[in-house]
Structure formats: structure tokens, C-alpha cells
């Protein structure tokens, strides 16, 4: 077939395969596919950028989770210290109450002195 096309071409220089209806249609399809490929490439690049940002966010969230866990430990320690101080304050308050009661017992109820 190629030989016969060559023979026709040599006799008639007007033979132009590039203008054949099927070739023109295929070229149009190729152009459309190339546009779609570029659009897909652009979408893929956008997705890759978004993934990078998400990976950064995931790392930030992991760091925040570690910070929250650390803060929970510190709050637990502070709570234990506050409870210890509260227990000591309650014990000291009981001591002062007992001391006051002892003084009242031994010396009687004090008489208020006028101020002024």
C-alpha cells in the first residue's frame, strides 16, 4: 500500500495525507488529550502541594499532642503540690484552733478592748 501511495504521489504531487478527514480528527483528539493531560498535571501538582501542607500540619499536631501530654503531667504535679499545701494549711489551722481553745480554757474568754 505504501508503494502504491508513493506511485500516486509521484504522479500527482497534490496528494496530502495531512488533510485527510481521519487525520484531522485524530489531530484534534490528540490536542484535546494534551489539554486534559496538562489539566491533570496541574491538578496533580496542586494535590502534591496540599499533601505537603497537610504533612506539615500533621507534624504540628503531633508536636501539639506531645505538648498537651507534657502539660497534663505538669498539671498533675501542680495539683499534687496544691493538695499537699492544702493539707498542711488544714493541719496548721487545726493547731491554731486547738491553741486558741487551750488559751481560752486556761485564761478564760478574753475581754475585747476598746479601740479608738
N, CA, C and O atoms as a MOPAC input file, in Angstrom:
PM7 MOZYME 1SCF
protein

 N      0.81600 1    -1.17500 1     0.00000 1
 C      0.00000 1     0.00000 1     0.00000 1
 C      0.86800 1     1.25000 1     0.00000 1
 O      0.56100 1     2.21600 1    -0.69900 1
 N      1.94200 1     1.24400 1     0.77200 1
 C      2.82100 1     2.40400 1     0.80600 1
 C      3.43800 1     2.64600 1    -0.56300 1
 O      3.65700 1     3.79000 1    -0.96200 1
 N      3.71600 1     1.56500 1    -1.27900 1
 C      4.31500 1     1.71000 1    -2.60900 1
 C      3.30900 1     2.35400 1    -3.55400 1
 O      3.65300 1     3.23600 1    -4.34200 1
 N      2.06700 1     1.90100 1    -3.46300 1
 C      1.07200 1     2.48300 1    -4.36100 1
 C      0.81900 1     3.94100 1    -4.02400 1
 O      0.57200 1     4.74200 1    -4.92600 1
 N      0.87500 1     4.30600 1    -2.74700 1
 C      0.73600 1     5.71500 1    -2.37700 1
 C      1.91500 1     6.51400 1    -2.91600 1
 O      1.75700 1     7.64400 1    -3.37800 1
 N      3.07500 1     5.92200 1    -2.85100 1
 C      4.26300 1     6.58900 1    -3.39100 1
 C      4.13900 1     6.81000 1    -4.89200 1
 O      4.53100 1     7.85800 1    -5.40500 1
 N      3.59900 1     5.82900 1    -5.58800 1
 C      3.40900 1     5.95200 1    -7.03300 1
 C      2.40000 1     7.05300 1    -7.33100 1
 O      2.61900 1     7.88200 1    -8.21400 1
 N      1.29000 1     7.05900 1    -6.59000 1
 C      0.29200 1     8.11400 1    -6.79300 1
 C      0.88400 1     9.47600 1    -6.49500 1
 O      0.62900 1    10.44800 1    -7.20700 1
 N      1.66700 1     9.53800 1    -5.44600 1
 C      2.27100 1    10.82400 1    -5.07900 1
 C      3.22500 1    11.31300 1    -6.16500 1
 O      3.27300 1    12.50200 1    -6.48000 1
 N      3.97600 1    10.38100 1    -6.72600 1
 C      4.91400 1    10.78900 1    -7.78500 1
 C      4.17200 1    11.28000 1    -9.03000 1
 O      4.66700 1    12.16600 1    -9.72600 1
 N      3.00700 1    10.72800 1    -9.31800 1
 C      2.22100 1    11.19200 1   -10.47000 1
 C      1.42400 1    12.44800 1   -10.15200 1
 O      1.19900 1    13.30000 1   -11.01200 1
 N      1.00200 1    12.54100 1    -8.89500 1
 C      0.15000 1    13.66800 1    -8.52300 1
 C      0.70900 1    14.27900 1    -7.24900 1
 O      0.49400 1    13.73300 1    -6.16700 1
 N      1.39800 1    15.36200 1    -7.34200 1
 C      2.04100 1    15.99100 1    -6.17800 1
 C      1.02900 1    16.60500 1    -5.22400 1
 O      1.41300 1    17.13700 1    -4.18300 1
 N     -0.21300 1    16.54600 1    -5.54600 1
 C     -1.23200 1    17.13900 1    -4.67800 1
 C     -1.72100 1    16.18400 1    -3.61100 1
 O     -2.58000 1    16.55600 1    -2.81100 1
 N     -1.21300 1    14.98000 1    -3.56700 1
 C     -1.63100 1    14.02800 1    -2.53600 1
 C     -1.13600 1    14.51600 1    -1.18400 1
 O      0.07000 1    14.61600 1    -0.95900 1
 N     -2.05700 1    14.81800 1    -0.29200 1
 C     -1.69500 1    15.37300 1     1.02200 1
 C     -2.42200 1    14.57700 1     2.09900 1
 O     -3.61800 1    14.75700 1     2.32700 1
 N     -1.68400 1    13.70500 1     2.74700 1
 C     -2.27400 1    12.84800 1     3.77700 1
 C     -2.68800 1    13.66200 1     4.99700 1
 O     -3.64200 1    13.29600 1     5.68400 1
 N     -1.98700 1    14.75900 1     5.27900 1
 C     -2.26100 1    15.53300 1     6.48600 1
 C     -3.64800 1    16.16000 1     6.46400 1
 O     -4.15500 1    16.55600 1     7.51400 1
 N     -4.27300 1    16.26100 1     5.29700 1
 C     -5.59800 1    16.85200 1     5.21500 1
 C     -6.70900 1    15.80000 1     5.20700 1
 O     -7.89100 1    16.13400 1     5.13300 1
 N     -6.32900 1    14.57600 1     5.28100 1
 C     -7.33500 1    13.52100 1     5.29300 1
 C     -8.23500 1    13.70300 1     6.51000 1
 O     -7.76100 1    14.05100 1     7.59200 1
 N     -9.50200 1    13.47300 1     6.33500 1
 C    -10.50400 1    13.69800 1     7.37400 1
 C    -10.18100 1    12.94000 1     8.66700 1
 O    -10.32500 1    13.51100 1     9.74800 1
 N     -9.75800 1    11.70500 1     8.59400 1
 C     -9.42500 1    10.92100 1     9.78600 1
 C     -8.20300 1    11.49100 1    10.49600 1
 O     -8.15200 1    11.53500 1    11.72500 1
 N     -7.21500 1    11.92800 1     9.70700 1
 C     -6.00100 1    12.50200 1    10.29300 1
 C     -6.34700 1    13.78500 1    11.03300 1
 O     -5.87000 1    14.01300 1    12.14500 1
 N     -7.16700 1    14.61300 1    10.42700 1
 C     -7.57300 1    15.86900 1    11.06800 1
 C     -8.31200 1    15.56600 1    12.36900 1
 O     -8.08700 1    16.22100 1    13.38600 1
 N     -9.19000 1    14.57500 1    12.32700 1
 C     -9.91900 1    14.18600 1    13.54400 1
 C     -8.98800 1    13.68400 1    14.63100 1
 O     -9.14500 1    14.02900 1    15.80200 1
 N     -8.01900 1    12.87000 1    14.24100 1
 C     -7.05500 1    12.34900 1    15.21800 1
 C     -6.20500 1    13.46600 1    15.80900 1
 O     -5.90000 1    13.45600 1    17.00100 1
 N     -5.81900 1    14.43700 1    14.96500 1
 C     -5.03300 1    15.56100 1    15.48500 1
 C     -5.84300 1    16.34400 1    16.51300 1
 O     -5.31100 1    16.78300 1    17.53300 1
 N     -7.12200 1    16.51300 1    16.23800 1
 C     -7.98600 1    17.19600 1    17.20700 1
 C     -8.07500 1    16.42600 1    18.51300 1
 O     -8.03800 1    17.01800 1    19.59100 1
 N     -8.19300 1    15.11300 1    18.41800 1
 C     -8.24800 1    14.28600 1    19.62300 1
 C     -6.93900 1    14.36300 1    20.39900 1
 O     -6.93800 1    14.41600 1    21.62900 1
 N     -5.81900 1    14.37000 1    19.66600 1
 C     -4.50900 1    14.46900 1    20.32200 1
 C     -4.40000 1    15.79400 1    21.06900 1
 O     -3.93500 1    15.82800 1    22.20900 1
 N     -4.82900 1    16.89700 1    20.42500 1
 C     -4.77900 1    18.20500 1    21.09800 1
 C     -5.64900 1    18.20300 1    22.35600 1
 O     -5.24800 1    18.73100 1    23.39300 1
 N     -6.83000 1    17.61200 1    22.26300 1
 C     -7.72900 1    17.54600 1    23.42200 1
 C     -7.10200 1    16.71100 1    24.53900 1
 O     -7.16300 1    17.08500 1    25.71000 1
 N     -6.50400 1    15.58500 1    24.17100 1
 C     -5.84200 1    14.74100 1    25.17400 1
 C     -4.66600 1    15.46900 1    25.81600 1
 O     -4.42800 1    15.32000 1    27.01400 1
 N     -3.93500 1    16.24800 1    25.03800 1
 C     -2.81900 1    17.01200 1    25.60100 1
 C     -3.32600 1    18.06800 1    26.57700 1
 O     -2.71200 1    18.29300 1    27.62000 1
 N     -4.45500 1    18.72600 1    26.24500 1
 C     -5.03800 1    19.69800 1    27.18000 1
 C     -5.47200 1    19.01300 1    28.47100 1
 O     -5.23800 1    19.52400 1    29.56600 1
 N     -6.10300 1    17.85600 1    28.33000 1
 C     -6.52900 1    17.10500 1    29.51500 1
 C     -5.32900 1    16.66800 1    30.34600 1
 O     -5.36000 1    16.71300 1    31.57600 1
 N     -4.26200 1    16.24100 1    29.65000 1
 C     -3.05000 1    15.82600 1    30.36400 1
 C     -2.47300 1    16.99500 1    31.16000 1
 O     -2.07000 1    16.82500 1    32.31100 1
 N     -2.43200 1    18.17900 1    30.55000 1
 C     -1.91400 1    19.36100 1    31.24700 1
 C     -2.79600 1    19.71300 1    32.43700 1
 O     -2.29400 1    20.07300 1    33.50200 1
 N     -4.11200 1    19.60900 1    32.25900 1
 C     -5.02500 1    19.88800 1    33.37100 1
 C     -4.80200 1    18.88900 1    34.50000 1
 O     -4.78200 1    19.26200 1    35.67300 1
 N     -4.63500 1    17.62500 1    34.14300 1
 C     -4.37800 1    16.59700 1    35.16100 1
 C     -3.03700 1    16.82700 1    35.84500 1
 O     -2.92000 1    16.64400 1    37.05700 1
 N     -2.02900 1    17.22600 1    35.08200 1
 C     -0.72100 1    17.51300 1    35.66300 1
 C     -0.83300 1    18.66900 1    36.66000 1
 O     -0.25500 1    18.62700 1    37.74600 1
 N     -1.58100 1    19.69200 1    36.27400 1
 C     -1.78000 1    20.83600 1    37.16100 1
 C     -2.50800 1    20.40700 1    38.43500 1
 O     -2.13300 1    20.80000 1    39.53900 1
 N     -3.55700 1    19.59300 1    38.26500 1
 C     -4.28800 1    19.08900 1    39.43400 1
 C     -3.38000 1    18.26000 1    40.33100 1
 O     -3.44000 1    18.36500 1    41.55600 1
 N     -2.54700 1    17.44100 1    39.72000 1
 C     -1.63300 1    16.60400 1    40.49000 1
 C     -0.62900 1    17.45400 1    41.26100 1
 O     -0.32300 1    17.15700 1    42.41600 1
 N     -0.11800 1    18.50000 1    40.63500 1
 C      0.81100 1    19.39600 1    41.32400 1
 C      0.11900 1    20.09800 1    42.48700 1
 O      0.70500 1    20.24800 1    43.55900 1
 N     -1.13700 1    20.53200 1    42.28000 1
 C     -1.90300 1    21.14800 1    43.36800 1
 C     -2.08900 1    20.16900 1    44.51900 1
 O     -1.92800 1    20.52800 1    45.68600 1
 N     -2.42800 1    18.93500 1    44.18100 1
 C     -2.60300 1    17.91800 1    45.22200 1
 C     -1.29800 1    17.64900 1    45.96500 1
 O     -1.30500 1    17.45000 1    47.18000 1
 N     -0.19400 1    17.64200 1    45.25400 1
 C      1.10600 1    17.41600 1    45.90000 1
 C      1.40900 1    18.54800 1    46.87500 1
 O      1.90200 1    18.30200 1    47.97500 1
 N      1.11400 1    19.79400 1    46.47600 1
 C      1.33300 1    20.92600 1    47.38700 1
 C      0.43000 1    20.82000 1    48.61300 1
 O      0.85900 1    21.07700 1    49.73800 1
 N     -0.81600 1    20.44000 1    48.38100 1
 C     -1.74000 1    20.29400 1    49.51100 1
 C     -1.27100 1    19.18700 1    50.45300 1
 O     -1.36000 1    19.32600 1    51.67300 1
 N     -0.77500 1    18.09600 1    49.89000 1
 C     -0.26400 1    16.99600 1    50.71700 1
 C      0.91900 1    17.45600 1    51.55700 1
 O      1.02700 1    17.09400 1    52.72900 1
 N      1.80200 1    18.24800 1    50.96900 1
 C      2.94500 1    18.76000 1    51.72400 1
 C      2.46500 1    19.62500 1    52.88200 1
 O      2.98100 1    19.52500 1    53.99500 1
 N      1.46300 1    20.48400 1    52.61200 1
 C      0.92900 1    21.31900 1    53.68800 1
 C      0.28100 1    20.45600 1    54.76300 1
 O      0.43800 1    20.72200 1    55.95400 1
 N     -0.45200 1    19.41700 1    54.34100 1
 C     -1.08800 1    18.52700 1    55.30800 1
 C     -0.04600 1    17.78300 1    56.13800 1
 O     -0.22000 1    17.60400 1    57.34300 1
 N      1.02500 1    17.35700 1    55.50000 1
 C      2.08300 1    16.67800 1    56.24400 1
 C      2.67400 1    17.61100 1    57.28500 1
 O      2.97800 1    17.19200 1    58.40200 1
 N      2.83800 1    18.88100 1    56.91700 1
 C      3.31600 1    19.86300 1    57.89000 1
 C      2.34200 1    20.01400 1    59.03900 1
 O      2.74900 1    20.10500 1    60.19700 1
 N      1.05400 1    20.04100 1    58.72100 1
 C      0.03100 1    20.16300 1    59.77100 1
 C      0.03800 1    18.92900 1    60.67700 1
 O     -0.12700 1    19.03700 1    61.89200 1
 N      0.22900 1    17.77100 1    60.07300 1
 C      0.26600 1    16.54200 1    60.86500 1
 C      1.43500 1    16.58900 1    61.84200 1
 O      1.29800 1    16.19500 1    63.00000 1
 N      2.58300 1    17.07100 1    61.37400 1
 C      3.74400 1    17.19500 1    62.26400 1
 C      3.45500 1    18.19600 1    63.37800 1
 O      3.82000 1    17.97000 1    64.53100 1
 N      2.79400 1    19.31200 1    63.02700 1
 C      2.44100 1    20.30100 1    64.04600 1
 C      1.48500 1    19.70400 1    65.06800 1
 O      1.63000 1    19.94000 1    66.26800 1
 N      0.50200 1    18.92600 1    64.59800 1
 C     -0.44600 1    18.29300 1    65.51300 1
 C      0.25300 1    17.29500 1    66.42900 1
 O     -0.08200 1    17.19800 1    67.61000 1
 N      1.20400 1    16.56700 1    65.90300 1
 C      1.95000 1    15.61800 1    66.73700 1
 C      2.73000 1    16.37000 1    67.81100 1
 O      2.78800 1    15.93500 1    68.96200 1
 N      3.33200 1    17.50300 1    67.43300 1
 C      4.06500 1    18.30900 1    68.41400 1
 C      3.10700 1    18.86600 1    69.45900 1
 O      3.42600 1    18.88800 1    70.64800 1
 N      1.93400 1    19.31800 1    69.02000 1
 C      0.94000 1    19.82700 1    69.97000 1
 C      0.47100 1    18.72900 1    70.91400 1
 O      0.28200 1    18.96700 1    72.10700 1
 N      0.28500 1    17.53800 1    70.38200 1
 C     -0.13400 1    16.42000 1    71.22900 1
 C      0.92900 1    16.14400 1    72.29500 1
 O      0.60100 1    15.90100 1    73.45600 1
 N      2.19400 1    16.18300 1    71.89900 1
 C      3.27200 1    15.99100 1    72.86800 1
 C      3.25500 1    17.09400 1    73.91900 1
 O      3.44500 1    16.83200 1    75.10600 1
 N      3.02300 1    18.34100 1    73.47300 1
 C      2.95400 1    19.46400 1    74.41300 1
 C      1.79500 1    19.29500 1    75.38400 1
 O      1.94500 1    19.55500 1    76.57800 1
 N      0.63900 1    18.86200 1    74.88500 1
 C     -0.53000 1    18.65600 1    75.74700 1
 C     -0.24000 1    17.55900 1    76.76800 1
 O     -0.57700 1    17.69600 1    77.94400 1
 N      0.37500 1    16.48700 1    76.32400 1
 C      0.72500 1    15.41000 1    77.25700 1
 C      1.68600 1    15.91300 1    78.32700 1
 O      1.54900 1    15.57000 1    79.50200 1
 N      2.65100 1    16.72100 1    77.92200 1
 C      3.60200 1    17.29300 1    78.87400 1
 C      2.88600 1    18.19900 1    79.87100 1
 O      3.15000 1    18.14700 1    81.07200 1
 N      1.97300 1    19.03200 1    79.35800 1
 C      1.22100 1    19.92700 1    80.24600 1
 C      0.34300 1    19.14500 1    81.21200 1
 O      0.19200 1    19.53600 1    82.37000 1
 N     -0.23200 1    18.05100 1    80.74900 1
 C     -1.03900 1    17.21900 1    81.65600 1
 C     -0.18400 1    16.70800 1    82.81100 1
 O     -0.61700 1    16.70000 1    83.96300 1
 N      1.02400 1    16.28500 1    82.49100 1
 C      1.92600 1    15.81800 1    83.54800 1
 C      2.25700 1    16.93100 1    84.52500 1
 O      2.28400 1    16.71800 1    85.73700 1
 N      2.51200 1    18.13100 1    83.98800 1
 C      2.82500 1    19.26300 1    84.86000 1
 C      1.62800 1    19.64700 1    85.72100 1
 O      1.79000 1    19.95700 1    86.90100 1
 N      0.43100 1    19.62900 1    85.14600 1
 C     -0.77900 1    19.94500 1    85.91700 1
 C     -0.97300 1    18.92100 1    87.02500 1
 O     -1.36600 1    19.27400 1    88.13700 1
 N     -0.70500 1    17.67700 1    86.73300 1
 C     -0.82900 1    16.62300 1    87.74500 1
 C      0.13900 1    16.88000 1    88.90100 1
 O     -0.21900 1    16.71800 1    90.06700 1
 N      1.36800 1    17.28200 1    88.56900 1
 C      2.35400 1    17.59300 1    89.60600 1
 C      1.91900 1    18.79800 1    90.43200 1
 O      2.02500 1    18.78300 1    91.65800 1
 N      1.42600 1    19.85000 1    89.75800 1
 C      0.98500 1    21.05700 1    90.47700 1
 C     -0.20100 1    20.71800 1    91.36900 1
 O     -0.27600 1    21.18600 1    92.50500 1
 N     -1.12500 1    19.90900 1    90.86500 1
 C     -2.28600 1    19.50800 1    91.66700 1
 C     -1.83100 1    18.77500 1    92.93400 1
 O     -2.37000 1    19.01300 1    94.01500 1
 N     -0.85400 1    17.89600 1    92.80400 1
 C     -0.34400 1    17.17000 1    93.97200 1
 C      0.29200 1    18.13900 1    94.96500 1
 O      0.12000 1    17.99200 1    96.17500 1
 N      1.02900 1    19.13400 1    94.45400 1
 C      1.64300 1    20.12300 1    95.34200 1
 C      0.58200 1    20.96600 1    96.04300 1
 O      0.70800 1    21.24800 1    97.23500 1
 N     -0.46300 1    21.37300 1    95.31700 1
 C     -1.54200 1    22.16500 1    95.92200 1
 C     -2.24900 1    21.34700 1    96.99500 1
 O     -2.57000 1    21.87000 1    98.06200 1
 N     -2.48800 1    20.08800 1    96.72400 1
 C     -3.12100 1    19.22600 1    97.72600 1
 C     -2.24300 1    19.10000 1    98.96400 1
 O     -2.75200 1    19.09200 1   100.08400 1
 N     -0.93200 1    19.00200 1    98.77500 1
 C     -0.02000 1    18.91500 1    99.92300 1
 C     -0.05000 1    20.20500 1   100.72400 1
 O     -0.06700 1    20.17000 1   101.95400 1
 N     -0.05600 1    21.35800 1   100.03300 1
 C     -0.12100 1    22.64800 1   100.73400 1
 C     -1.45000 1    22.77800 1   101.46100 1
 O     -1.48400 1    23.26100 1   102.59300 1
 N     -2.54500 1    22.36100 1   100.83700 1
 C     -3.86000 1    22.42900 1   101.47800 1
 C     -3.89600 1    21.55700 1   102.72700 1
 O     -4.47400 1    21.95000 1   103.74000 1
 N     -3.28900 1    20.38900 1   102.66600 1
 C     -3.25500 1    19.50600 1   103.83800 1
 C     -2.44500 1    20.14500 1   104.96100 1
 O     -2.83900 1    20.07600 1   106.12500 1
 N     -1.31200 1    20.76800 1   104.62100 1
 C     -0.50000 1    21.44000 1   105.64500 1
 C     -1.23900 1    22.63300 1   106.22800 1
 O     -1.16300 1    22.88000 1   107.43100 1
 N     -1.95700 1    23.37900 1   105.38400 1
 C     -2.72300 1    24.53000 1   105.87400 1
 C     -3.83600 1    24.06400 1   106.80200 1
 O     -4.08500 1    24.69700 1   107.82900 1
 N     -4.50500 1    22.98000 1   106.46300 1
 C     -5.57000 1    22.44900 1   107.32400 1
 C     -4.99300 1    21.98700 1   108.65600 1
 O     -5.59500 1    22.21000 1   109.70600 1
 N     -3.82600 1    21.34400 1   108.61600 1
 C     -3.19600 1    20.89900 1   109.86200 1
 C     -2.79700 1    22.10000 1   110.72300 1
 O     -2.97200 1    22.07600 1   111.94100 1
 N     -2.25800 1    23.15800 1   110.08700 1
 C     -1.87500 1    24.35600 1   110.83400 1
 C     -3.11600 1    25.04600 1   111.40400 1
 O     -3.08300 1    25.55200 1   112.52600 1
 N     -4.21300 1    25.06700 1   110.63400 1
 C     -5.46600 1    25.65100 1   111.11900 1
 C     -5.97500 1    24.88300 1   112.33400 1
 O     -6.44600 1    25.49100 1   113.29500 1
 N     -5.88700 1    23.55200 1   112.30200 1
 C     -6.30000 1    22.75500 1   113.46900 1
 C     -5.41400 1    23.07000 1   114.67300 1
 O     -5.89500 1    23.14900 1   115.80300 1
 N     -4.10600 1    23.25000 1   114.42000 1
 C     -3.19000 1    23.60300 1   115.50800 1
 C     -3.59200 1    24.93500 1   116.13600 1
 O     -3.66100 1    25.04500 1   117.36100 1
 N     -3.85900 1    25.95500 1   115.30300 1
 C     -4.23700 1    27.26700 1   115.83700 1
 C     -5.56400 1    27.20800 1   116.58400 1
 O     -5.72400 1    27.85800 1   117.61700 1
 N     -6.51000 1    26.43900 1   116.07200 1
 C     -7.80000 1    26.29000 1   116.75700 1
 C     -7.59900 1    25.62900 1   118.11300 1
 O     -8.18000 1    26.06200 1   119.10800 1
 N     -6.78900 1    24.59500 1   118.15700 1
 C     -6.52300 1    23.91300 1   119.43200 1
 C     -5.79000 1    24.83800 1   120.38900 1
 O     -6.07200 1    24.82800 1   121.58700 1
 N     -4.85000 1    25.64400 1   119.88300 1
 C     -4.12300 1    26.59500 1   120.73100 1
 C     -5.07400 1    27.63800 1   121.30200 1
 O     -5.00000 1    27.96500 1   122.48700 1
 N     -5.97400 1    28.16600 1   120.46000 1
 C     -6.95400 1    29.14300 1   120.94100 1
 C     -7.83600 1    28.53200 1   122.02300 1
 O     -8.08200 1    29.15100 1   123.05800 1
 N     -8.31800 1    27.29700 1   121.77400 1
 C     -9.16500 1    26.63600 1   122.76000 1
 C     -8.41300 1    26.42000 1   124.06600 1
 O     -8.99300 1    26.56800 1   125.14200 1
 N     -7.14200 1    26.07500 1   123.98900 1
 C     -6.33100 1    25.87400 1   125.19000 1
 C     -6.16200 1    27.17800 1   125.95200 1
 O     -6.26400 1    27.19500 1   127.17900 1
 N     -5.90600 1    28.26800 1   125.24300 1
 C     -5.76400 1    29.57300 1   125.90200 1
 C     -7.06700 1    29.99300 1   126.56800 1
 O     -7.06000 1    30.51300 1   127.68300 1
 N     -8.17700 1    29.76900 1   125.89000 1
 C     -9.47100 1    30.11800 1   126.49300 1
 C     -9.70600 1    29.26600 1   127.72600 1
 O    -10.24000 1    29.75400 1   128.72200 1
 N     -9.32200 1    28.02400 1   127.67500 1
 C     -9.50800 1    27.11200 1   128.79400 1
 C     -8.67500 1    27.54400 1   130.00100 1
 O     -9.14900 1    27.48900 1   131.13600 1
 N     -7.47000 1    27.96100 1   129.76500 1
 C     -6.58400 1    28.30000 1   130.88000 1
 C     -6.76000 1    29.72900 1   131.35200 1
 O     -6.57900 1    29.99800 1   132.54000 1
 N     -7.10600 1    30.65700 1   130.47100 1
 C     -7.17600 1    32.06200 1   130.87800 1
 C     -8.57700 1    32.63200 1   130.77900 1
 O     -8.78800 1    33.77800 1   131.17700 1
 N     -9.51500 1    31.90500 1   130.28100 1
 C    -10.87900 1    32.39800 1   130.14100 1
 C    -11.05000 1    33.14800 1   128.82600 1
 O    -10.11000 1    33.34500 1   128.05500 1
 N    -12.28000 1    33.55100 1   128.61100 1
 C    -12.58800 1    34.26400 1   127.37800 1
 C    -12.01300 1    35.66100 1   127.46600 1
 O    -12.22700 1    36.35000 1   128.46300 1
 N    -11.29400 1    36.09500 1   126.45200 1
 C    -10.69800 1    37.43000 1   126.52300 1
 C    -11.77600 1    38.51100 1   126.39900 1
 O    -12.76600 1    38.34300 1   125.68800 1
 N    -11.55700 1    39.63000 1   127.11300 1
 C    -12.46700 1    40.76800 1   127.05700 1
 C    -11.98600 1    41.67500 1   125.93700 1
 O    -10.80600 1    42.01900 1   125.87800 1
 N    -12.88600 1    42.06100 1   125.05400 1
 C    -12.45800 1    42.93000 1   123.97100 1
 C    -12.03100 1    44.28500 1   124.50500 1
 O    -12.66900 1    44.82600 1   125.40800 1
 N    -10.98800 1    44.82200 1   123.97300 1
 C    -10.50200 1    46.13700 1   124.39300 1
 C    -11.00800 1    47.17800 1   123.41000 1
 O    -11.02700 1    46.95500 1   122.19900 1
 N    -11.42100 1    48.33000 1   123.95600 1
 C    -11.91100 1    49.36800 1   123.05000 1
 C    -10.76200 1    49.91200 1   122.20100 1
 O     -9.63600 1    50.06600 1   122.67500 1
 N    -11.06100 1    50.18700 1   120.98900 1
 C    -10.05800 1    50.76700 1   120.09700 1
 C    -10.52900 1    52.15300 1   119.71700 1
 O    -11.72700 1    52.43000 1   119.64600 1
 N     -9.59600 1    52.98600 1   119.48300 1
 C    -10.10700 1    54.27000 1   119.08700 1
 C     -9.19200 1    55.34300 1   119.18800 1
 O     -9.53800 1    56.48100 1   118.87200 1

